[in-house]
Coordinates of C-alpha atoms and ligand atoms in Angstrom, one line a residue:
M1 CA -2.5 -11.4 13.2
K2 CA -4.3 -8.9 15.0
P3 CA -2.8 -5.0 15.3
C4 CA -0.5 -4.0 17.7
P5 CA -1.7 -2.1 20.6
K6 CA -1.4 1.6 19.9
L7 CA 2.0 2.4 21.6
S8 CA 4.2 5.1 19.9
D9 CA 7.2 3.2 18.3
S10 CA 9.5 4.8 20.9
I11 CA 7.7 3.1 23.8
V12 CA 7.4 -0.1 22.1
V13 CA 11.2 -0.4 21.4
E14 CA 12.0 0.7 25.2
V15 CA 9.3 -1.8 26.4
I16 CA 10.7 -4.5 24.0
F17 CA 13.9 -4.1 25.1
T18 CA 13.4 -4.4 29.0
V19 CA 11.3 -7.5 28.0
L20 CA 14.7 -9.0 26.1
L21 CA 17.1 -8.1 29.1
L22 CA 14.1 -9.8 31.0
G23 CA 13.6 -12.4 28.6
L24 CA 17.4 -13.7 28.5
Q25 CA 17.1 -14.1 32.2
G26 CA 13.9 -16.9 31.7
V27 CA 11.2 -14.3 32.5
R28 CA 7.8 -14.1 30.1
V29 CA 6.7 -11.6 28.3
A30 CA 3.9 -9.3 30.1
K31 CA 0.8 -9.2 28.1
G32 CA -0.5 -6.7 26.1
L33 CA 3.3 -5.6 24.8
D34 CA 4.4 -8.1 23.1
C35 CA 4.3 -6.7 19.7
L36 CA 6.0 -4.3 17.4
E37 CA 4.9 -3.3 13.7
Y38 CA 7.4 -3.0 10.9
P39 CA 6.7 -2.1 7.2
A40 CA 7.6 -5.0 4.8
I41 CA 6.3 -6.2 1.1
S42 CA 5.3 -9.6 3.1
C43 CA 4.6 -10.7 6.4
R44 CA 5.7 -14.0 7.9
K45 CA 3.8 -16.5 9.8
H46 CA 6.6 -18.0 11.7
S47 CA 9.3 -16.3 13.7
A48 CA 12.5 -17.4 15.7
V49 CA 15.5 -15.6 17.3
L50 CA 19.1 -16.2 16.9
T51 CA 19.4 -17.6 20.3
D52 CA 17.3 -20.6 19.5
F53 CA 19.9 -21.8 17.3
G54 CA 22.9 -21.1 19.6
G55 CA 23.5 -17.6 18.9
V56 CA 25.9 -15.5 21.2
G57 CA 26.0 -12.0 21.3
D58 CA 29.2 -11.4 23.0
G59 CA 31.1 -10.2 20.1
K60 CA 33.5 -12.6 20.3
T61 CA 31.9 -15.8 19.6
S62 CA 31.4 -16.7 16.0
N63 CA 27.5 -16.9 15.0
T64 CA 28.4 -18.0 11.4
K65 CA 27.0 -21.4 12.2
A66 CA 24.2 -19.9 14.0
F67 CA 22.9 -18.0 11.4
Q68 CA 23.5 -20.8 8.8
Y69 CA 21.7 -23.2 10.9
A70 CA 18.8 -20.6 11.8
I71 CA 18.1 -19.8 7.8
S72 CA 18.5 -23.3 7.0
N73 CA 15.8 -24.3 9.5
L74 CA 13.4 -21.7 8.7
S75 CA 13.8 -22.3 5.2
H76 CA 11.4 -25.4 6.0
Y77 CA 8.7 -22.6 6.5
S78 CA 8.9 -20.7 3.2
S79 CA 6.0 -22.8 1.9
D80 CA 4.1 -21.8 4.9
G81 CA 3.9 -18.4 5.2
G82 CA 7.3 -17.6 5.4
A83 CA 9.7 -16.8 8.6
L84 CA 11.4 -14.0 10.3
L85 CA 14.7 -14.1 12.2
V86 CA 15.2 -11.6 15.0
V87 CA 18.6 -10.6 15.7
P88 CA 18.2 -9.4 19.4
P89 CA 20.3 -6.9 21.3
G90 CA 23.7 -7.6 21.5
K91 CA 27.1 -7.7 19.2
W92 CA 27.0 -10.7 16.7
L93 CA 30.1 -11.5 15.1
T94 CA 29.7 -13.9 11.9
G95 CA 31.3 -14.7 8.5
S96 CA 29.1 -15.0 5.4
F97 CA 25.5 -16.5 5.6
N98 CA 23.0 -17.1 2.7
L99 CA 19.4 -16.4 2.6
T100 CA 16.3 -18.2 1.9
N101 CA 13.3 -17.6 0.1
H102 CA 9.9 -15.9 2.0
F103 CA 12.4 -14.9 4.7
T104 CA 13.0 -11.9 6.9
L105 CA 15.9 -10.9 8.6
F106 CA 14.9 -8.4 11.5
L107 CA 17.5 -6.4 13.3
H108 CA 16.7 -4.9 16.9
N109 CA 17.8 -1.7 17.3
E110 CA 20.3 -2.5 19.9
A111 CA 21.7 -5.5 17.5
T112 CA 25.0 -5.3 15.9
I113 CA 25.9 -7.8 13.2
L114 CA 29.7 -7.8 13.1
A115 CA 31.4 -9.2 10.1
S116 CA 34.3 -11.7 11.1
Q117 CA 37.8 -10.5 10.0
D118 CA 38.9 -14.3 10.1
E119 CA 38.8 -15.2 5.9
S120 CA 38.1 -18.9 6.9
E121 CA 34.7 -17.4 7.7
W122 CA 34.3 -16.3 4.0
P123 CA 33.7 -19.1 1.3
T124 CA 34.8 -18.2 -2.2
V125 CA 32.3 -17.8 -4.8
K126 CA 32.8 -17.9 -8.7
V127 CA 33.3 -14.2 -10.3
L128 CA 30.3 -12.3 -11.7
P129 CA 29.5 -13.9 -15.5
S130 CA 29.2 -9.9 -16.7
Y131 CA 32.3 -8.7 -15.0
G132 CA 34.5 -12.0 -16.0
R133 CA 37.0 -11.4 -13.3
G134 CA 37.0 -10.0 -9.8
R135 CA 37.8 -6.3 -9.3
D136 CA 40.5 -6.3 -7.0
A137 CA 42.1 -9.6 -8.2
P138 CA 41.1 -11.9 -11.4
D139 CA 40.2 -15.1 -9.7
G140 CA 37.3 -15.9 -7.1
R141 CA 35.8 -13.7 -4.7
F142 CA 34.8 -13.8 -1.1
S143 CA 31.0 -14.4 -0.8
S144 CA 29.2 -11.4 0.6
L145 CA 28.4 -11.2 4.4
I146 CA 24.7 -11.4 3.6
F147 CA 24.3 -13.6 0.4
G148 CA 21.3 -14.7 -1.5
T149 CA 20.9 -16.3 -5.1
N150 CA 17.9 -17.6 -6.9
L151 CA 15.6 -16.2 -4.5
T152 CA 12.1 -14.6 -4.2
D153 CA 10.9 -12.5 -1.5
V154 CA 13.5 -11.5 0.9
V155 CA 13.5 -8.9 3.5
I156 CA 16.3 -7.3 5.6
T157 CA 14.9 -4.8 8.0
G158 CA 14.6 -3.9 11.7
Y159 CA 14.6 -0.7 14.1
H160 CA 18.1 0.6 12.7
G161 CA 19.9 -1.9 13.9
T162 CA 23.3 -2.0 12.5
I163 CA 25.6 -4.1 10.2
D164 CA 29.4 -3.4 10.9
G165 CA 31.4 -4.9 8.0
Q166 CA 34.9 -4.3 9.9
G167 CA 36.2 -3.1 7.0
S168 CA 39.8 -1.8 8.0
Y169 CA 41.0 -5.4 7.7
W170 CA 40.3 -5.6 4.1
W171 CA 41.2 -1.9 3.1
D172 CA 44.5 -2.3 4.5
K173 CA 45.0 -5.8 2.4
F174 CA 43.6 -3.7 -0.6
H175 CA 46.3 -0.9 0.1
K176 CA 49.0 -3.3 0.5
D177 CA 48.0 -5.3 -2.8
E178 CA 47.5 -8.2 -0.8
L179 CA 44.5 -9.4 -2.1
K180 CA 44.7 -12.6 -3.8
L181 CA 40.6 -12.5 -4.3
T182 CA 37.9 -10.0 -4.6
R183 CA 36.7 -8.3 -1.1
P184 CA 33.4 -9.5 0.1
Y185 CA 30.5 -7.0 -0.4
M186 CA 28.1 -6.3 2.8
I187 CA 25.2 -7.5 1.0
E188 CA 24.1 -9.2 -2.4
V189 CA 21.1 -10.7 -3.9
M190 CA 21.6 -12.5 -7.3
F191 CA 19.1 -13.5 -9.9
S192 CA 16.1 -12.9 -7.1
N193 CA 12.8 -10.8 -7.1
Q194 CA 11.0 -9.0 -4.6
I195 CA 13.7 -7.8 -2.3
Q196 CA 13.1 -5.2 0.3
I197 CA 16.3 -3.9 2.5
S198 CA 15.2 -0.9 4.9
N199 CA 15.9 0.6 8.3
L200 CA 19.2 -0.4 8.9
T201 CA 22.6 1.3 9.8
L202 CA 25.4 -0.2 7.8
I203 CA 28.9 0.7 8.4
N204 CA 32.5 0.0 7.1
S205 CA 31.8 -2.3 4.5
P206 CA 34.8 -4.1 3.0
S207 CA 33.7 -3.0 -0.4
W208 CA 30.2 -2.1 -2.1
F209 CA 27.8 -1.8 0.6
V210 CA 24.2 -3.3 -0.7
H211 CA 24.7 -4.7 -4.2
P212 CA 21.7 -6.1 -5.9
I213 CA 22.3 -7.9 -9.1
Y214 CA 20.4 -9.5 -12.0
S215 CA 17.5 -9.3 -9.8
S216 CA 14.2 -7.3 -9.9
D217 CA 11.5 -5.9 -7.6
I218 CA 13.6 -4.1 -5.3
I219 CA 13.0 -1.3 -2.5
I220 CA 15.7 -0.1 -0.7
Q221 CA 14.4 2.3 2.0
G222 CA 15.5 4.4 5.1
L223 CA 19.2 3.6 5.1
T224 CA 22.0 5.3 6.5
I225 CA 25.2 3.9 5.1
L226 CA 28.8 5.2 6.4
A227 CA 32.3 4.6 5.8
P228 CA 35.2 6.8 6.1
V229 CA 35.3 9.2 3.2
D230 CA 38.8 7.7 2.5
S231 CA 38.2 3.8 2.1
P232 CA 38.8 2.3 -1.1
N233 CA 35.6 1.5 -3.0
T234 CA 32.9 1.9 -0.4
D235 CA 30.0 2.2 -2.9
G236 CA 26.8 2.8 -0.9
I237 CA 24.0 1.1 -3.2
N238 CA 25.0 -0.5 -6.7
P239 CA 22.1 -1.7 -8.8
D240 CA 23.7 -4.2 -11.3
S241 CA 21.8 -5.4 -14.3
C242 CA 18.4 -4.8 -11.9
T243 CA 15.3 -3.9 -13.3
N244 CA 12.5 -2.1 -11.3
T245 CA 14.4 -0.6 -8.5
R246 CA 13.5 1.9 -6.0
I247 CA 15.8 3.6 -3.6
E248 CA 14.4 6.4 -1.2
D249 CA 15.1 8.2 1.8
C250 CA 18.9 7.0 2.2
Y251 CA 22.0 8.8 3.8
I252 CA 24.9 8.0 2.6
V253 CA 28.7 8.9 3.6
S254 CA 31.3 7.0 1.9
G255 CA 34.4 6.6 0.1
D256 CA 33.3 5.9 -3.1
D257 CA 30.0 6.6 -5.2
C258 CA 26.9 7.1 -3.1
I259 CA 24.8 5.0 -5.8
A260 CA 26.3 3.5 -8.6
I261 CA 24.2 2.0 -11.4
K262 CA 25.8 -0.7 -13.4
S263 CA 25.5 -3.7 -15.6
G264 CA 28.5 -5.5 -16.4
W265 CA 31.9 -5.0 -17.7
D266 CA 33.2 -4.7 -21.5
E267 CA 33.1 -8.0 -23.6
Y268 CA 31.5 -10.0 -20.6
G269 CA 29.1 -7.5 -19.9
I270 CA 27.9 -7.0 -23.6
K271 CA 28.0 -10.8 -23.8
F272 CA 25.5 -11.5 -20.5
G273 CA 23.6 -8.7 -22.3
M274 CA 21.3 -7.7 -19.2
P275 CA 20.7 -4.0 -18.5
S276 CA 19.5 -2.0 -15.5
Q277 CA 16.4 -0.4 -16.1
H278 CA 13.4 1.2 -14.6
I279 CA 15.2 2.5 -11.7
I280 CA 13.7 5.6 -9.1
I281 CA 16.1 7.2 -7.1
R282 CA 14.4 9.9 -4.5
R283 CA 15.3 11.7 -1.2
L284 CA 18.8 10.8 -1.1
E285 CA 21.4 12.7 0.9
C286 CA 25.0 12.0 0.1
V287 CA 28.5 12.9 1.4
S288 CA 31.8 11.8 -0.5
P289 CA 34.4 14.2 -1.5
D290 CA 36.4 11.9 -4.1
S291 CA 33.1 10.5 -5.8
A292 CA 29.6 11.2 -7.6
M293 CA 26.3 11.4 -5.5
I294 CA 25.1 9.2 -8.8
A295 CA 27.2 7.2 -11.0
L296 CA 26.0 5.7 -14.2
G297 CA 28.7 3.3 -15.1
S298 CA 31.8 2.6 -15.6
E299 CA 30.3 -0.8 -15.7
M300 CA 27.6 -0.3 -18.0
S301 CA 28.0 -2.9 -20.9
G302 CA 24.3 -4.5 -20.7
G303 CA 23.1 -0.7 -20.9
I304 CA 21.3 1.3 -18.4
Q305 CA 17.9 3.0 -19.5
D306 CA 15.0 4.8 -17.9
V307 CA 16.4 6.1 -14.9
R308 CA 14.8 8.7 -12.9
A309 CA 16.3 10.5 -9.8
E310 CA 14.7 13.4 -7.8
D311 CA 15.0 15.6 -4.6
L312 CA 18.7 14.9 -4.1
T313 CA 20.9 16.4 -1.4
A314 CA 24.9 16.4 -1.8
I315 CA 27.2 18.2 0.5
N316 CA 30.9 17.9 -0.5
T317 CA 30.9 15.3 -3.5
Q318 CA 33.2 15.3 -6.6
S319 CA 30.3 15.3 -8.5
A320 CA 26.5 15.3 -8.7
V321 CA 25.6 12.9 -11.5
R322 CA 28.4 11.6 -13.5
I323 CA 28.4 9.4 -16.4
K324 CA 31.2 6.8 -16.4
T325 CA 32.0 5.0 -19.7
A326 CA 34.6 4.2 -22.4
V327 CA 35.6 2.8 -25.7
G328 CA 34.9 -1.2 -25.5
R329 CA 31.9 -1.0 -23.1
G330 CA 29.3 -1.0 -25.8
A331 CA 25.5 -0.7 -24.8
Y332 CA 23.9 2.6 -24.1
V333 CA 23.3 4.8 -21.6
R334 CA 19.7 6.7 -22.4
D335 CA 16.6 8.3 -21.0
I336 CA 18.1 9.3 -17.6
F337 CA 16.0 12.3 -15.9
V338 CA 17.0 14.0 -13.0
K339 CA 15.3 16.6 -11.3
G340 CA 15.7 18.7 -8.1
M341 CA 19.2 18.7 -6.9
N342 CA 20.7 21.1 -4.0
L343 CA 24.2 20.8 -4.3
N344 CA 26.9 22.1 -1.6
T345 CA 30.7 22.2 -2.7
M346 CA 31.7 19.8 -5.6
K347 CA 34.2 20.1 -8.4
Y348 CA 31.9 19.6 -11.0
V349 CA 28.2 19.5 -11.1
F350 CA 27.7 17.8 -14.4
W351 CA 30.4 15.4 -15.3
M352 CA 30.6 12.8 -18.2
T353 CA 33.5 11.0 -18.7
G354 CA 34.0 9.0 -22.3
S355 CA 37.4 8.2 -21.6
Y356 CA 37.3 6.3 -18.6
G357 CA 39.4 3.2 -19.4
S358 CA 39.3 0.5 -16.7
H359 CA 38.9 -2.5 -18.7
P360 CA 39.0 -6.4 -17.3
D361 CA 41.6 -7.5 -19.9
P362 CA 43.0 -6.3 -23.5
G363 CA 40.2 -8.4 -24.7
F364 CA 37.6 -5.4 -25.0
D365 CA 36.4 -4.7 -28.6
P366 CA 37.8 -1.6 -29.7
K367 CA 34.7 -1.1 -32.1
A368 CA 32.1 -1.5 -28.9
L369 CA 31.1 2.3 -28.7
P370 CA 28.7 3.3 -25.9
N371 CA 25.6 5.2 -26.9
I372 CA 25.0 8.1 -24.9
T373 CA 21.7 9.6 -25.5
G374 CA 18.6 11.4 -23.7
I375 CA 20.1 12.5 -20.5
N376 CA 18.2 15.2 -18.9
Y377 CA 18.7 17.5 -15.8
R378 CA 16.7 20.7 -14.5
D379 CA 15.9 22.2 -11.4
V380 CA 19.5 22.8 -9.7
F381 CA 20.9 25.0 -7.3
A382 CA 24.3 24.7 -6.3
D383 CA 27.1 26.8 -4.3
N384 CA 30.3 26.5 -3.9
V385 CA 31.1 24.9 -7.2
T386 CA 34.8 24.7 -8.7
Y387 CA 33.6 24.0 -12.3
S388 CA 29.9 23.8 -13.6
A389 CA 30.6 20.9 -15.9
R390 CA 33.0 19.0 -17.6
L391 CA 31.0 17.2 -20.4
E392 CA 33.5 14.7 -22.5
G393 CA 32.4 12.6 -25.2
I394 CA 34.0 10.2 -27.6
A395 CA 35.6 11.2 -30.6
N396 CA 33.1 10.2 -33.4
D397 CA 30.8 9.0 -30.7
P398 CA 29.3 11.9 -29.7
F399 CA 26.9 12.3 -26.4
T400 CA 23.5 13.2 -27.7
G401 CA 20.0 14.7 -26.5
I402 CA 21.7 16.3 -23.5
C403 CA 19.0 18.8 -22.0
I404 CA 19.7 21.0 -19.0
S405 CA 17.1 23.7 -17.9
N406 CA 16.5 25.8 -14.7
V407 CA 20.2 25.4 -13.3
T408 CA 21.8 28.1 -11.0
I409 CA 25.5 27.2 -10.0
H410 CA 27.6 29.7 -7.9
S411 CA 31.2 28.8 -8.8
G412 CA 34.6 30.0 -8.1
E413 CA 36.7 32.5 -10.3
K414 CA 37.7 29.3 -12.7
K415 CA 37.4 30.5 -16.2
L416 CA 36.2 27.2 -18.4
Q417 CA 33.1 26.9 -16.5
W418 CA 31.8 24.5 -19.1
N419 CA 34.5 22.4 -20.6
C420 CA 32.6 20.3 -23.4
T421 CA 34.0 18.0 -26.2
D422 CA 32.4 15.7 -28.6
I423 CA 28.5 16.2 -26.9
E424 CA 25.4 17.8 -28.5
G425 CA 22.3 19.1 -26.9
V426 CA 20.5 22.1 -25.5
T427 CA 19.9 24.5 -22.4
S428 CA 17.6 26.8 -20.9
N429 CA 17.8 29.2 -18.1
V430 CA 21.1 28.0 -17.1
Y431 CA 23.7 30.0 -15.1
P432 CA 26.7 30.6 -15.8
K433 CA 26.3 30.8 -19.3
P434 CA 27.1 26.9 -21.0
C435 CA 29.4 26.0 -23.7
E436 CA 28.4 26.2 -27.5
L437 CA 27.8 22.6 -27.9
L438 CA 24.5 23.2 -25.4
P439 CA 22.9 26.6 -27.0
E440 CA 20.5 28.2 -25.1
K441 CA 16.9 27.8 -26.3
E442 CA 15.3 31.0 -27.4
E443 CA 12.2 30.0 -25.7
L444 CA 12.6 28.6 -22.1
I445 CA 11.7 25.2 -21.4
E446 CA 11.9 22.4 -19.2
C447 CA 13.4 19.1 -20.0
P448 CA 11.6 16.2 -19.8
Y449 CA 10.8 14.0 -16.5
P450 CA 8.1 11.5 -16.9
D451 CA 4.5 11.6 -15.9
D452 CA 4.1 8.0 -15.4
K453 CA 5.5 5.8 -12.5
V454 CA 8.2 2.8 -13.0
P455 CA 6.1 -0.1 -11.5
I456 CA 7.9 -0.6 -8.5
E457 CA 6.5 2.6 -7.3
S458 CA 3.2 1.8 -6.8
V459 CA 4.2 -1.3 -4.6
Q460 CA 2.4 -0.7 -1.1
L461 CA 4.4 -2.0 2.2
K462 CA 2.4 -4.0 4.4
T463 CA 2.3 -3.2 8.2
C464 CA 3.3 -6.3 9.6
S465 CA 3.3 -7.2 13.6
L466 CA 5.9 -9.2 15.4
K467 CA 4.5 -10.8 17.9
S468 CA 4.9 -13.7 20.4
L469 CA 7.9 -12.0 22.0
S470 CA 8.0 -15.3 24.5
F471 CA 10.6 -16.1 21.9
F472 CA 13.1 -13.6 23.4
Ligands
NAG501 C1 13.8 -26.5 13.0 O1 12.7 -26.4 12.5 C2 11.8 -27.8 12.7 C3 10.7 -27.5 12.0 O2 11.0 -27.5 10.7 C4 11.6 -27.6 14.2 O3 10.7 -28.5 14.6 C5 12.6 -27.8 15.1 O4 12.1 -27.4 16.6 C6 13.5 -26.5 14.6 N1 14.7 -26.4 15.4 C7 15.4 -25.3 16.4 C8 16.6 -25.5 17.2 O5 14.3 -24.6 16.4
NAG502 C1 26.1 -19.6 -0.4 O1 25.7 -19.6 -1.6 C2 26.5 -20.2 -2.4 C3 26.1 -20.2 -3.8 O2 24.9 -21.1 -4.0 C4 27.6 -20.8 -2.0 O3 28.7 -21.1 -3.0 C5 28.0 -20.9 -0.7 O4 28.8 -21.8 -0.4 C6 27.1 -20.7 0.2 N1 27.8 -20.2 1.6 C7 27.6 -20.6 2.6 C8 27.8 -20.3 3.8 O5 26.4 -21.7 2.5
NAG503 C1 20.0 -19.2 -10.8 O1 19.5 -18.2 -11.6 C2 20.2 -18.3 -12.7 C3 19.6 -17.9 -14.3 O2 18.2 -17.9 -14.1 C4 20.8 -19.5 -13.3 O3 21.7 -19.7 -14.6 C5 21.3 -20.3 -12.4 O4 21.7 -21.9 -12.6 C6 20.2 -20.6 -11.3 N1 21.3 -21.3 -10.0 C7 20.6 -22.1 -9.0 C8 21.8 -22.5 -8.3 O5 19.7 -22.5 -8.9
NAG504 C1 11.7 2.5 10.2 O1 11.9 2.8 11.7 C2 11.1 3.5 12.0 C3 11.4 3.6 13.6 O2 12.5 3.8 13.8 C4 9.6 3.4 12.0 O3 8.5 4.5 12.4 C5 9.6 3.2 10.3 O4 8.2 2.9 10.0 C6 10.4 2.5 9.6 N1 10.3 2.3 8.5 C7 10.6 1.3 7.6 C8 10.5 1.2 6.0 O5 11.0 0.0 8.1
NAG505 C1 34.0 25.5 -0.6 O1 34.7 24.6 -1.1 C2 36.2 24.5 -1.0 C3 36.5 23.1 -1.8 O2 36.7 23.7 -3.1 C4 36.3 24.0 0.5 O3 37.3 23.6 0.9 C5 35.1 24.8 1.2 O4 35.4 24.6 3.0 C6 34.0 25.2 1.0 N1 33.3 26.3 1.4 C7 32.3 26.1 2.1 C8 31.9 27.6 2.7 O5 31.6 25.4 2.1
NAG506 C1 21.9 5.8 -30.2 O1 20.2 5.6 -29.3 C2 19.5 5.9 -30.1 C3 18.2 5.7 -29.3 O2 18.2 4.5 -29.0 C4 19.0 5.8 -31.5 O3 18.4 6.9 -32.1 C5 20.5 6.1 -32.2 O4 20.5 5.9 -33.5 C6 21.8 5.5 -31.6 N1 23.2 6.0 -32.4 C7 23.9 5.3 -32.8 C8 24.8 5.7 -33.3 O5 23.8 4.0 -32.3
NAG507 C1 14.0 26.0 -10.8 O1 14.7 25.2 -9.5 C2 14.2 25.2 -8.2 C3 15.5 24.6 -7.4 O2 16.5 25.0 -7.6 C4 13.0 25.2 -7.9 O3 13.0 25.6 -6.6 C5 12.1 25.9 -8.8 O4 10.9 25.6 -8.7 C6 12.4 25.7 -10.5 N1 11.3 26.5 -11.2 C7 10.8 26.0 -11.9 C8 10.0 27.2 -13.1 O5 10.4 25.0 -12.5
NAG508 C1 38.9 20.3 -20.6 O1 38.6 18.8 -20.9 C2 39.4 17.8 -21.5 C3 38.6 16.9 -22.0 O2 37.9 16.4 -20.9 C4 40.2 17.9 -20.8 O3 41.4 17.6 -21.6 C5 41.1 19.8 -20.5 O4 42.1 19.2 -19.7 C6 39.9 20.4 -20.1 N1 40.3 21.6 -19.7 C7 40.3 22.3 -18.6 C8 41.0 23.6 -18.9 O5 39.7 21.6 -17.4

């Protein structure tokens, strides 16, 4: 492919928008302007547009068949350089559809995918093996809006096009306790590798927004995720039993944790035994008044290890980083490194909860104690905080190896700033003065943060060009 002519992105987008409008009236594309660049893990040899497959972007017509037909057609190219499907300007109502291998879904900046509120547009799928039951209801669950399983090399990107989950329908059913199956997620990829989800605006998911599970080599970049701060379980990004995951430059406003790293639930998660590991999160901005900026758990029964997070900003959250676990979860949360947090307005900066409860069923093993160890936080500034920390381990199963350094917290008048039970660790240069279970080191120390990189950090995106816009 020849490179695109040198035009600024905004001009290219303008021109393409015009071309698209003209294109819809059957006018051919002007020469020399038929090109758009975007970064991706892989470029594609073939491309097509949703309207080639009967798509109608009026916000009313169902495009479920058009998406399914388009992607099943383009799957024929997976062994011949792969294919890209353009979602052009318009509002594209659809139910759930499945992705394919070596495939890119590309949303134009004026494109909105609208999730259908008609339940017959959502096939049901089995519960997740590491969870044993659905989270809203014990039986099956609705397939996610955009779903993929057993795939390799999948990209969902665009010039900040929008996916609107139209979640209010599902939130109402949740509040009225009328759900017979677990709500759909917005994007879920399962048993897959080489996944990129970038440059999109995601709004109002029925439940979690982005859920990679049992997958590896995942890049999530430049997402704006927005849901009302009181909407139920609208977690932003939940890597679940995933290895090698890089999440960067995301802005998230939601009704639940902005990012929650998970790995299965009690006896089901222990049996499945697939950890979340080698995860880097950087340059995250989060607003979520009743939840955490980053949560580890509460479902962590496959283990969580080697998580690194840096350059984090929270504006009005309940906590910054929260570890949630319980007796019965088993496994571990270990080697967690957090560096550089700028925080404003929250209840607890540091929060660990060993008594989260919330079991899938009474069959959990009361002897399955989680091992929480090697938790490192440094370089934190926080303003307008109620309590500095609430660190609650488990009796006879203390959380160990906690290290906190270079922290300044401006908090209110509450007396018990550091409320600690069943934990062990050290602190250095921390204000206000920590609890006795976290004694201050005599010499100044910096809590560790690894020098090496997790493998997904060295993956470079290619510059791909999307040409031959005559198909618009
Ligand atoms: C579907 O794919 C085949 C090639 O496998 C192609 O010949 C055909 O035109 C495609 N159909 C549409 C509607 O694009
Ligand atoms: C998507 O794939 C899943 C799992 O293979 C299947 O159960 C579901 O019916 C598929 N959905 C569609 C719309 O084909
Ligand atoms: C997907 O991969 C998993 C794990 O390797 C396997 O158990 C399952 O059977 C596969 N599913 C399909 C539809 O190939
Ligand atoms: C995201 O889109 C912007 C234009 O809005 C572009 O400059 C940037 O390279 C894109 N990044 C990714 C990761 O797609
Ligand atoms: C400080 O936090 C309280 C909640 O504890 C909030 O109501 C108030 O608006 C915050 N003030 C500022 C200046 O952000
Ligand atoms: C917890 O894990 C650490 C690190 O892997 C290990 O050294 C320690 O013995 C474990 N503790 C228990 C109680 O198993
Ligand atoms: C301490 O943390 C602040 C951020 O709150 C950072 O700017 C500063 O460089 C850190 N100091 C050291 C010695 O690392
Ligand atoms: C301190 O933490 C314990 C255990 O989490 C809790 O029961 C207690 O209410 C807390 N005390 C205060 C004053 O918040």
